Amino acid sequence: MGYTAELQHPERRQILQTTISVRRRLPNPRSVHRLKDLRPRSKNHVEHVRRLKNRGAELRTSGDLTGAVNHFEWALALNPRCTTCLKDWAEILLSQKNFVEAEKKIRNALELLEGQDSDALFTLGLILSEQGKDDESIAVYKKSVELNGEDAELCYNLGIKLGEQGDTKGELAMYKKTVSIDGNFGGAYINMGTILASSGDLASAEVMFLKAIQCSEEVRTKGMFNLSLLLQQKANNLATSGNLEEAKAAIIEASKLLDDAKPLIDARIALCGSNSEDAMYASQFKPMRVQCHRVLGQVMAGMGDMVSCEQEFRIASEKFPDIPGIWAALSRVLEIQGKMDEAQ
């Protein structure tokens, strides 16, 4: 069972699959708009285009995407160089997964903006990524970073794409830059922890997962699952080396993290319905929790505390009676203690 990743690494996302960041951002104040001869014909003309553009933005915010598109189209009929209308329309098409048309609109905007708008480049990077055009997407994100290197989401998405291309060093650099800009960007901590844990640096990975737990609730649960998985691995390593006391502490903490995370998942499912992310968490809780019971029981047995070992496997069998291995383990523990009647 692999660590949960906040990015599209097939080898790392066995618990949960999520997508890159697509939140709407404000236009970048550092973007350079060198437009020439773009003034409409009259003051009334300018005002009419402005009102249509603003009304389209309002309709988009309220969820009326058809009305928003109509207003952007009317505004563009009056002023074909309204880059804000083109960018907003492209983002609507992106949300509707009409990637081909979205790309046309955003490229039109970028042509008018002479390629010097980081916000438009950000959107183009998303569109290209969705179409599997990874090399182009990376090139666009890099150009956007050149224009606005202080955009956390932009750096985060570039990190994802670099990771997909196998550039782990570049990926880590982008995640570090992300959290230097926004210290509460939990997804970047998750991804750094995932990379570090996969490379065997459990101590550094643990720090990253702990930081993720301090971020938003959406990321917090993922951090708890990942940290639990890390502590399970740590407990196994400690037990193998003979350090049973620390192994016991690690697996108890791993168990507590899962138990604390479960009601958060259940509450979100009850409130918002079961989406793919929460459903994936829910499906992984049981096998991970069973494994914690097994490891703790084995550590107790190694310490010679067969009473606590028996108690652990009894609790596991009561919680998860459909897992045959739990009953077999409990039976073996009872046999070791000479409780042959119960072992049957």
mmCIF file of C-alpha atoms in Angstrom:
data_model
loop_
_atom_site.group_PDB
_atom_site.id
_atom_site.type_symbol
_atom_site.label_atom_id
_atom_site.label_comp_id
_atom_site.label_asym_id
_atom_site.label_seq_id
_atom_site.Cartn_x
_atom_site.Cartn_y
_atom_site.Cartn_z
ATOM 1 C CA MET A 1 0.000 0.000 0.000
ATOM 2 C CA GLY A 2 1.615 3.242 -1.121
ATOM 3 C CA TYR A 3 1.563 6.737 0.292
ATOM 4 C CA THR A 4 -1.259 9.069 -0.657
ATOM 5 C CA ALA A 5 -0.086 11.651 -3.158
ATOM 6 C CA GLU A 6 -1.680 14.972 -3.982
ATOM 7 C CA LEU A 7 -0.544 14.634 -7.573
ATOM 8 C CA GLN A 8 -0.722 12.327 -10.520
ATOM 9 C CA HIS A 9 2.129 9.887 -9.753
ATOM 10 C CA PRO A 10 0.754 6.430 -10.642
ATOM 11 C CA GLU A 11 3.275 4.759 -8.356
ATOM 12 C CA ARG A 12 2.307 6.935 -5.418
ATOM 13 C CA ARG A 13 -1.460 7.302 -5.556
ATOM 14 C CA GLN A 14 -2.666 3.895 -4.454
ATOM 15 C CA ILE A 15 -4.800 5.382 -1.674
ATOM 16 C CA LEU A 16 -6.162 8.485 -3.285
ATOM 17 C CA GLN A 17 -6.220 10.081 -6.694
ATOM 18 C CA THR A 18 -6.626 13.826 -7.037
ATOM 19 C CA THR A 19 -5.989 16.374 -9.758
ATOM 20 C CA ILE A 20 -3.818 19.420 -10.083
ATOM 21 C CA SER A 21 -4.873 22.740 -8.642
ATOM 22 C CA VAL A 22 -7.503 24.507 -10.731
ATOM 23 C CA ARG A 23 -8.736 27.259 -8.437
ATOM 24 C CA ARG A 24 -9.569 30.540 -10.102
ATOM 25 C CA ARG A 25 -6.941 33.175 -9.487
ATOM 26 C CA LEU A 26 -7.019 36.947 -9.722
ATOM 27 C CA PRO A 27 -5.249 38.438 -12.737
ATOM 28 C CA ASN A 28 -1.539 38.797 -12.163
ATOM 29 C CA PRO A 29 -0.580 42.450 -11.522
ATOM 30 C CA ARG A 30 2.878 41.746 -12.910
ATOM 31 C CA SER A 31 1.576 40.643 -16.286
ATOM 32 C CA VAL A 32 2.586 43.003 -19.062
ATOM 33 C CA HIS A 33 -0.252 43.860 -21.416
ATOM 34 C CA ARG A 34 1.323 45.654 -24.361
ATOM 35 C CA LEU A 35 -1.785 46.084 -26.488
ATOM 36 C CA LYS A 36 -1.797 48.558 -29.339
ATOM 37 C CA ASP A 37 -4.777 50.333 -30.892
ATOM 38 C CA LEU A 38 -7.313 48.418 -28.833
ATOM 39 C CA ARG A 39 -9.574 51.330 -27.920
ATOM 40 C CA PRO A 40 -13.230 50.886 -28.950
ATOM 41 C CA ARG A 41 -14.862 53.511 -31.066
ATOM 42 C CA SER A 42 -16.593 55.623 -28.381
ATOM 43 C CA LYS A 43 -17.106 56.128 -24.693
ATOM 44 C CA ASN A 44 -20.572 54.541 -24.878
ATOM 45 C CA HIS A 45 -19.107 51.626 -26.783
ATOM 46 C CA VAL A 46 -16.487 51.099 -24.084
ATOM 47 C CA GLU A 47 -19.118 51.267 -21.348
ATOM 48 C CA HIS A 48 -21.366 48.769 -23.085
ATOM 49 C CA VAL A 49 -18.538 46.258 -23.462
ATOM 50 C CA ARG A 50 -17.578 46.771 -19.826
ATOM 51 C CA ARG A 51 -21.137 46.121 -18.635
ATOM 52 C CA LEU A 52 -21.483 42.997 -20.749
ATOM 53 C CA LYS A 53 -18.140 41.697 -19.470
ATOM 54 C CA ASN A 54 -19.011 42.404 -15.819
ATOM 55 C CA ARG A 55 -22.470 40.897 -16.152
ATOM 56 C CA GLY A 56 -20.938 37.785 -17.696
ATOM 57 C CA ALA A 57 -18.559 37.496 -14.751
ATOM 58 C CA GLU A 58 -21.489 37.822 -12.311
ATOM 59 C CA LEU A 59 -23.475 35.127 -14.120
ATOM 60 C CA ARG A 60 -20.456 32.846 -14.097
ATOM 61 C CA THR A 61 -20.063 33.293 -10.351
ATOM 62 C CA SER A 62 -23.748 32.486 -9.808
ATOM 63 C CA GLY A 63 -23.432 29.300 -11.861
ATOM 64 C CA ASP A 64 -25.273 30.451 -14.977
ATOM 65 C CA LEU A 65 -22.563 29.471 -17.418
ATOM 66 C CA THR A 66 -24.794 29.685 -20.486
ATOM 67 C CA GLY A 67 -25.772 33.244 -19.619
ATOM 68 C CA ALA A 68 -22.152 34.107 -18.914
ATOM 69 C CA VAL A 69 -21.000 32.753 -22.287
ATOM 70 C CA ASN A 70 -23.744 34.719 -24.046
ATOM 71 C CA HIS A 71 -22.581 37.958 -22.446
ATOM 72 C CA PHE A 72 -18.925 37.286 -23.256
ATOM 73 C CA GLU A 73 -19.898 36.520 -26.848
ATOM 74 C CA TRP A 74 -21.893 39.762 -27.121
ATOM 75 C CA ALA A 75 -19.008 41.747 -25.647
ATOM 76 C CA LEU A 76 -16.573 40.163 -28.094
ATOM 77 C CA ALA A 77 -18.886 40.983 -30.988
ATOM 78 C CA LEU A 78 -18.467 44.648 -30.038
ATOM 79 C CA ASN A 79 -14.779 44.347 -29.133
ATOM 80 C CA PRO A 80 -13.017 41.201 -30.430
ATOM 81 C CA ARG A 81 -9.961 42.202 -28.390
ATOM 82 C CA CYS A 82 -11.622 41.857 -24.978
ATOM 83 C CA THR A 83 -9.004 39.546 -23.502
ATOM 84 C CA THR A 84 -10.805 39.241 -20.154
ATOM 85 C CA CYS A 85 -13.860 37.853 -21.959
ATOM 86 C CA LEU A 86 -11.691 35.396 -23.865
ATOM 87 C CA LYS A 87 -9.927 34.231 -20.696
ATOM 88 C CA ASP A 88 -13.155 33.810 -18.729
ATOM 89 C CA TRP A 89 -14.812 31.979 -21.620
ATOM 90 C CA ALA A 90 -11.795 29.665 -21.896
ATOM 91 C CA GLU A 91 -12.028 28.846 -18.189
ATOM 92 C CA ILE A 92 -15.715 27.982 -18.561
ATOM 93 C CA LEU A 93 -14.908 25.686 -21.486
ATOM 94 C CA LEU A 94 -12.135 24.121 -19.386
ATOM 95 C CA SER A 95 -14.601 23.415 -16.557
ATOM 96 C CA GLN A 96 -16.911 21.805 -19.134
ATOM 97 C CA LYS A 97 -13.991 19.694 -20.425
ATOM 98 C CA ASN A 98 -14.254 21.231 -23.873
ATOM 99 C CA PHE A 99 -10.490 21.427 -24.088
ATOM 100 C CA VAL A 100 -10.149 22.046 -27.818
ATOM 101 C CA GLU A 101 -12.342 25.148 -27.809
ATOM 102 C CA ALA A 102 -10.869 26.297 -24.497
ATOM 103 C CA GLU A 103 -7.394 26.143 -26.015
ATOM 104 C CA LYS A 104 -8.518 28.200 -29.010
ATOM 105 C CA LYS A 105 -9.965 30.927 -26.788
ATOM 106 C CA ILE A 106 -6.985 31.183 -24.460
ATOM 107 C CA ARG A 107 -4.488 31.158 -27.322
ATOM 108 C CA ASN A 108 -6.453 33.977 -28.931
ATOM 109 C CA ALA A 109 -6.186 35.954 -25.693
ATOM 110 C CA LEU A 110 -2.458 35.249 -25.406
ATOM 111 C CA GLU A 111 -1.887 36.381 -28.988
ATOM 112 C CA LEU A 112 -3.539 39.716 -28.168
ATOM 113 C CA LEU A 113 -1.499 39.929 -24.958
ATOM 114 C CA GLU A 114 1.730 39.086 -26.810
ATOM 115 C CA GLY A 115 2.174 36.027 -24.584
ATOM 116 C CA GLN A 116 2.895 38.218 -21.551
ATOM 117 C CA ASP A 117 0.026 37.270 -19.205
ATOM 118 C CA SER A 118 0.854 34.709 -16.522
ATOM 119 C CA ASP A 119 -2.817 34.137 -15.683
ATOM 120 C CA ALA A 120 -3.633 33.182 -19.269
ATOM 121 C CA LEU A 121 -0.521 31.010 -19.447
ATOM 122 C CA PHE A 122 -1.610 29.289 -16.222
ATOM 123 C CA THR A 123 -4.961 28.437 -17.825
ATOM 124 C CA LEU A 124 -3.294 27.245 -21.021
ATOM 125 C CA GLY A 125 -1.025 25.021 -18.938
ATOM 126 C CA LEU A 126 -4.088 23.412 -17.337
ATOM 127 C CA ILE A 127 -5.782 22.900 -20.699
ATOM 128 C CA LEU A 128 -2.705 21.320 -22.231
ATOM 129 C CA SER A 129 -2.251 19.099 -19.179
ATOM 130 C CA GLU A 130 -5.829 17.858 -19.432
ATOM 131 C CA GLN A 131 -5.163 16.895 -23.051
ATOM 132 C CA GLY A 132 -2.026 14.962 -22.142
ATOM 133 C CA LYS A 133 0.275 17.472 -23.830
ATOM 134 C CA ASP A 134 2.770 17.311 -20.999
ATOM 135 C CA ASP A 135 5.826 18.794 -22.704
ATOM 136 C CA GLU A 136 3.841 21.778 -23.942
ATOM 137 C CA SER A 137 2.180 22.172 -20.562
ATOM 138 C CA ILE A 138 5.539 22.270 -18.769
ATOM 139 C CA ALA A 139 6.928 24.821 -21.220
ATOM 140 C CA VAL A 140 3.889 27.068 -20.694
ATOM 141 C CA TYR A 141 4.039 26.772 -16.902
ATOM 142 C CA LYS A 142 7.733 27.643 -16.937
ATOM 143 C CA LYS A 143 7.033 30.744 -19.002
ATOM 144 C CA SER A 144 4.265 31.705 -16.582
ATOM 145 C CA VAL A 145 6.670 31.285 -13.651
ATOM 146 C CA GLU A 146 9.111 33.613 -15.395
ATOM 147 C CA LEU A 147 6.395 36.272 -15.437
ATOM 148 C CA ASN A 148 5.097 35.614 -11.947
ATOM 149 C CA GLY A 149 7.314 33.482 -9.729
ATOM 150 C CA GLU A 150 5.302 34.325 -6.616
ATOM 151 C CA ASP A 151 2.201 32.345 -7.558
ATOM 152 C CA ALA A 152 1.905 29.315 -5.253
ATOM 153 C CA GLU A 153 -0.624 27.417 -7.372
ATOM 154 C CA LEU A 154 1.445 27.932 -10.477
ATOM 155 C CA CYS A 155 4.603 26.580 -8.819
ATOM 156 C CA TYR A 156 2.602 23.668 -7.401
ATOM 157 C CA ASN A 157 1.188 22.683 -10.786
ATOM 158 C CA LEU A 158 4.596 22.927 -12.422
ATOM 159 C CA GLY A 159 5.918 20.623 -9.696
ATOM 160 C CA ILE A 160 3.235 18.083 -10.560
ATOM 161 C CA LYS A 161 4.088 18.129 -14.238
ATOM 162 C CA LEU A 162 7.819 17.843 -13.596
ATOM 163 C CA GLY A 163 7.155 14.877 -11.335
ATOM 164 C CA GLU A 164 5.128 13.175 -14.042
ATOM 165 C CA GLN A 165 8.142 13.528 -16.311
ATOM 166 C CA GLY A 166 10.425 11.929 -13.710
ATOM 167 C CA ASP A 167 12.198 15.143 -12.712
ATOM 168 C CA THR A 168 12.029 14.581 -8.957
ATOM 169 C CA LYS A 169 14.639 17.222 -8.213
ATOM 170 C CA GLY A 170 12.713 19.873 -10.133
ATOM 171 C CA GLU A 171 9.470 18.678 -8.602
ATOM 172 C CA LEU A 172 10.774 19.070 -5.052
ATOM 173 C CA ALA A 173 12.184 22.499 -5.878
ATOM 174 C CA MET A 174 8.768 23.687 -7.040
ATOM 175 C CA TYR A 175 7.012 22.342 -3.941
ATOM 176 C CA LYS A 176 9.557 24.055 -1.708
ATOM 177 C CA LYS A 177 8.963 27.294 -3.591
ATOM 178 C CA THR A 178 5.199 26.770 -3.237
ATOM 179 C CA VAL A 179 5.316 26.582 0.561
ATOM 180 C CA SER A 180 7.786 29.464 0.733
ATOM 181 C CA ILE A 181 5.072 31.564 -0.932
ATOM 182 C CA ASP A 182 2.113 30.031 0.919
ATOM 183 C CA GLY A 183 2.994 28.215 4.120
ATOM 184 C CA ASN A 184 -0.493 26.687 4.302
ATOM 185 C CA PHE A 185 -0.407 24.974 0.906
ATOM 186 C CA GLY A 186 -1.048 21.491 2.264
ATOM 187 C CA GLY A 187 -0.865 19.654 -1.048
ATOM 188 C CA ALA A 188 2.766 20.627 -1.481
ATOM 189 C CA TYR A 189 3.637 19.251 1.974
ATOM 190 C CA ILE A 190 1.826 16.008 1.143
ATOM 191 C CA ASN A 191 3.739 15.630 -2.095
ATOM 192 C CA MET A 192 7.108 16.401 -0.522
ATOM 193 C CA GLY A 193 6.380 13.875 2.209
ATOM 194 C CA THR A 194 5.388 11.288 -0.383
ATOM 195 C CA ILE A 195 8.625 11.750 -2.320
ATOM 196 C CA LEU A 196 10.785 11.696 0.803
ATOM 197 C CA ALA A 197 9.063 8.611 2.215
ATOM 198 C CA SER A 198 9.393 6.780 -1.090
ATOM 199 C CA SER A 199 13.133 7.528 -1.073
ATOM 200 C CA GLY A 200 13.465 6.123 2.459
ATOM 201 C CA ASP A 201 13.841 9.447 4.301
ATOM 202 C CA LEU A 202 11.080 8.745 6.816
ATOM 203 C CA ALA A 203 12.204 11.386 9.314
ATOM 204 C CA SER A 204 11.921 14.254 6.819
ATOM 205 C CA ALA A 205 8.707 12.815 5.385
ATOM 206 C CA GLU A 206 7.186 12.735 8.862
ATOM 207 C CA VAL A 207 7.857 16.468 9.252
ATOM 208 C CA MET A 208 6.096 17.169 5.939
ATOM 209 C CA PHE A 209 3.035 15.108 6.844
ATOM 210 C CA LEU A 210 2.812 16.805 10.241
ATOM 211 C CA LYS A 211 2.823 20.196 8.503
ATOM 212 C CA ALA A 212 0.086 19.005 6.124
ATOM 213 C CA ILE A 213 -2.074 18.022 9.096
ATOM 214 C CA GLN A 214 -1.934 21.644 10.264
ATOM 215 C CA CYS A 215 -3.405 22.880 6.973
ATOM 216 C CA SER A 216 -6.976 22.767 5.628
ATOM 217 C CA GLU A 217 -9.388 19.995 6.589
ATOM 218 C CA GLU A 218 -9.369 18.683 3.022
ATOM 219 C CA VAL A 219 -5.638 18.015 3.218
ATOM 220 C CA ARG A 220 -5.540 17.218 6.936
ATOM 221 C CA THR A 221 -7.164 13.804 6.547
ATOM 222 C CA LYS A 222 -4.771 12.872 3.783
ATOM 223 C CA GLY A 223 -1.867 13.883 5.975
ATOM 224 C CA MET A 224 -3.202 11.730 8.804
ATOM 225 C CA PHE A 225 -3.487 8.683 6.554
ATOM 226 C CA ASN A 226 -0.014 9.193 5.144
ATOM 227 C CA LEU A 227 1.541 9.738 8.548
ATOM 228 C CA SER A 228 -0.182 6.615 9.845
ATOM 229 C CA LEU A 229 1.251 4.616 6.963
ATOM 230 C CA LEU A 230 4.703 6.056 7.629
ATOM 231 C CA LEU A 231 4.483 5.199 11.327
ATOM 232 C CA GLN A 232 3.469 1.639 10.457
ATOM 233 C CA GLN A 233 6.608 1.336 8.369
ATOM 234 C CA LYS A 234 8.631 2.943 11.148
ATOM 235 C CA ALA A 235 7.197 0.500 13.701
ATOM 236 C CA ASN A 236 8.150 -2.450 11.491
ATOM 237 C CA ASN A 237 11.684 -1.108 11.093
ATOM 238 C CA LEU A 238 12.048 -0.563 14.843
ATOM 239 C CA ALA A 239 10.679 -4.004 15.662
ATOM 240 C CA THR A 240 13.068 -5.630 13.209
ATOM 241 C CA SER A 241 15.995 -3.872 14.877
ATOM 242 C CA GLY A 242 14.798 -5.040 18.319
ATOM 243 C CA ASN A 243 13.547 -1.661 19.582
ATOM 244 C CA LEU A 244 10.144 -2.916 20.635
ATOM 245 C CA GLU A 245 9.237 -0.078 23.015
ATOM 246 C CA GLU A 246 9.564 2.566 20.309
ATOM 247 C CA ALA A 247 7.889 0.256 17.810
ATOM 248 C CA LYS A 248 4.932 -0.019 20.184
ATOM 249 C CA ALA A 249 4.695 3.777 20.545
ATOM 250 C CA ALA A 250 4.846 4.257 16.777
ATOM 251 C CA ILE A 251 2.103 1.754 15.948
ATOM 252 C CA ILE A 252 -0.161 3.077 18.708
ATOM 253 C CA GLU A 253 0.185 6.571 17.232
ATOM 254 C CA ALA A 254 -0.493 5.186 13.748
ATOM 255 C CA SER A 255 -3.693 3.597 15.041
ATOM 256 C CA LYS A 256 -4.809 6.809 16.736
ATOM 257 C CA LEU A 257 -4.313 8.825 13.545
ATOM 258 C CA LEU A 258 -6.600 6.479 11.629
ATOM 259 C CA ASP A 259 -9.224 6.483 14.373
ATOM 260 C CA ASP A 260 -9.170 10.293 14.460
ATOM 261 C CA ALA A 261 -9.373 10.555 10.674
ATOM 262 C CA LYS A 262 -12.348 8.187 10.262
ATOM 263 C CA PRO A 263 -15.047 10.471 11.769
ATOM 264 C CA LEU A 264 -13.783 13.359 9.622
ATOM 265 C CA ILE A 265 -14.323 11.266 6.504
ATOM 266 C CA ASP A 266 -17.732 10.056 7.697
ATOM 267 C CA ALA A 267 -18.837 13.606 8.499
ATOM 268 C CA ARG A 268 -17.785 14.880 5.059
ATOM 269 C CA ILE A 269 -19.584 12.033 3.301
ATOM 270 C CA ALA A 270 -22.738 12.686 5.346
ATOM 271 C CA LEU A 271 -22.599 16.411 4.589
ATOM 272 C CA CYS A 272 -21.467 16.468 0.970
ATOM 273 C CA GLY A 273 -22.116 12.981 -0.333
ATOM 274 C CA SER A 274 -19.559 10.370 -1.265
ATOM 275 C CA ASN A 275 -17.145 11.779 -3.816
ATOM 276 C CA SER A 276 -14.261 9.800 -5.263
ATOM 277 C CA GLU A 277 -11.734 11.142 -2.760
ATOM 278 C CA ASP A 278 -13.727 10.440 0.388
ATOM 279 C CA ALA A 279 -14.840 7.061 -0.952
ATOM 280 C CA MET A 280 -11.205 6.128 -1.518
ATOM 281 C CA TYR A 281 -10.289 7.096 2.036
ATOM 282 C CA ALA A 282 -13.222 5.106 3.405
ATOM 283 C CA SER A 283 -12.181 2.034 1.421
ATOM 284 C CA GLN A 284 -8.607 2.197 2.730
ATOM 285 C CA PHE A 285 -9.418 2.717 6.398
ATOM 286 C CA LYS A 286 -10.267 -0.921 7.077
ATOM 287 C CA PRO A 287 -7.143 -2.614 5.629
ATOM 288 C CA MET A 288 -4.887 0.005 7.202
ATOM 289 C CA ARG A 289 -6.550 -0.315 10.605
ATOM 290 C CA VAL A 290 -6.396 -4.120 10.485
ATOM 291 C CA GLN A 291 -2.689 -3.894 9.730
ATOM 292 C CA CYS A 292 -2.183 -1.672 12.784
ATOM 293 C CA HIS A 293 -3.858 -4.303 14.979
ATOM 294 C CA ARG A 294 -1.623 -7.003 13.507
ATOM 295 C CA VAL A 295 1.587 -5.066 14.001
ATOM 296 C CA LEU A 296 0.727 -4.059 17.567
ATOM 297 C CA GLY A 297 -0.237 -7.644 18.409
ATOM 298 C CA GLN A 298 3.054 -8.922 17.009
ATOM 299 C CA VAL A 299 5.042 -6.297 18.927
ATOM 300 C CA MET A 300 3.271 -7.289 22.157
ATOM 301 C CA ALA A 301 4.083 -10.926 21.485
ATOM 302 C CA GLY A 302 7.709 -10.011 20.889
ATOM 303 C CA MET A 303 7.758 -8.231 24.244
ATOM 304 C CA GLY A 304 6.374 -11.360 25.888
ATOM 305 C CA ASP A 305 3.125 -9.659 26.848
ATOM 306 C CA MET A 306 0.755 -12.338 25.591
ATOM 307 C CA VAL A 307 -2.172 -10.955 27.599
ATOM 308 C CA SER A 308 -1.988 -7.625 25.739
ATOM 309 C CA CYS A 309 -1.356 -9.476 22.492
ATOM 310 C CA GLU A 310 -4.508 -11.538 22.999
ATOM 311 C CA GLN A 311 -6.467 -8.409 23.880
ATOM 312 C CA GLU A 312 -5.320 -6.664 20.694
ATOM 313 C CA PHE A 313 -6.366 -9.523 18.425
ATOM 314 C CA ARG A 314 -9.696 -9.878 20.260
ATOM 315 C CA ILE A 315 -10.431 -6.187 19.638
ATOM 316 C CA ALA A 316 -9.493 -6.625 15.987
ATOM 317 C CA SER A 317 -11.731 -9.681 15.590
ATOM 318 C CA GLU A 318 -14.675 -7.794 17.120
ATOM 319 C CA LYS A 319 -14.169 -4.769 14.869
ATOM 320 C CA PHE A 320 -13.451 -6.723 11.711
ATOM 321 C CA PRO A 321 -15.009 -10.188 12.078
ATOM 322 C CA ASP A 322 -14.889 -10.804 8.317
ATOM 323 C CA ILE A 323 -11.079 -10.872 8.173
ATOM 324 C CA PRO A 324 -10.013 -14.563 8.404
ATOM 325 C CA GLY A 325 -6.402 -13.756 9.228
ATOM 326 C CA ILE A 326 -7.411 -11.999 12.433
ATOM 327 C CA TRP A 327 -9.179 -15.107 13.750
ATOM 328 C CA ALA A 328 -6.220 -17.296 12.809
ATOM 329 C CA ALA A 329 -3.849 -14.969 14.676
ATOM 330 C CA LEU A 330 -6.088 -14.936 17.755
ATOM 331 C CA SER A 331 -6.316 -18.724 17.696
ATOM 332 C CA ARG A 332 -2.545 -19.017 17.556
ATOM 333 C CA VAL A 333 -2.114 -16.646 20.514
ATOM 334 C CA LEU A 334 -4.614 -18.669 22.543
ATOM 335 C CA GLU A 335 -2.781 -21.892 21.712
ATOM 336 C CA ILE A 336 0.536 -20.401 22.870
ATOM 337 C CA GLN A 337 -1.122 -19.562 26.205
ATOM 338 C CA GLY A 338 -2.523 -23.074 26.515
ATOM 339 C CA LYS A 339 -6.135 -21.982 26.040
ATOM 340 C CA MET A 340 -6.877 -24.859 23.696
ATOM 341 C CA ASP A 341 -10.651 -24.857 24.215
ATOM 342 C CA GLU A 342 -10.934 -21.191 23.259
ATOM 343 C CA ALA A 343 -8.516 -21.638 20.371
ATOM 344 C CA GLN A 344 -10.986 -23.993 18.726
#
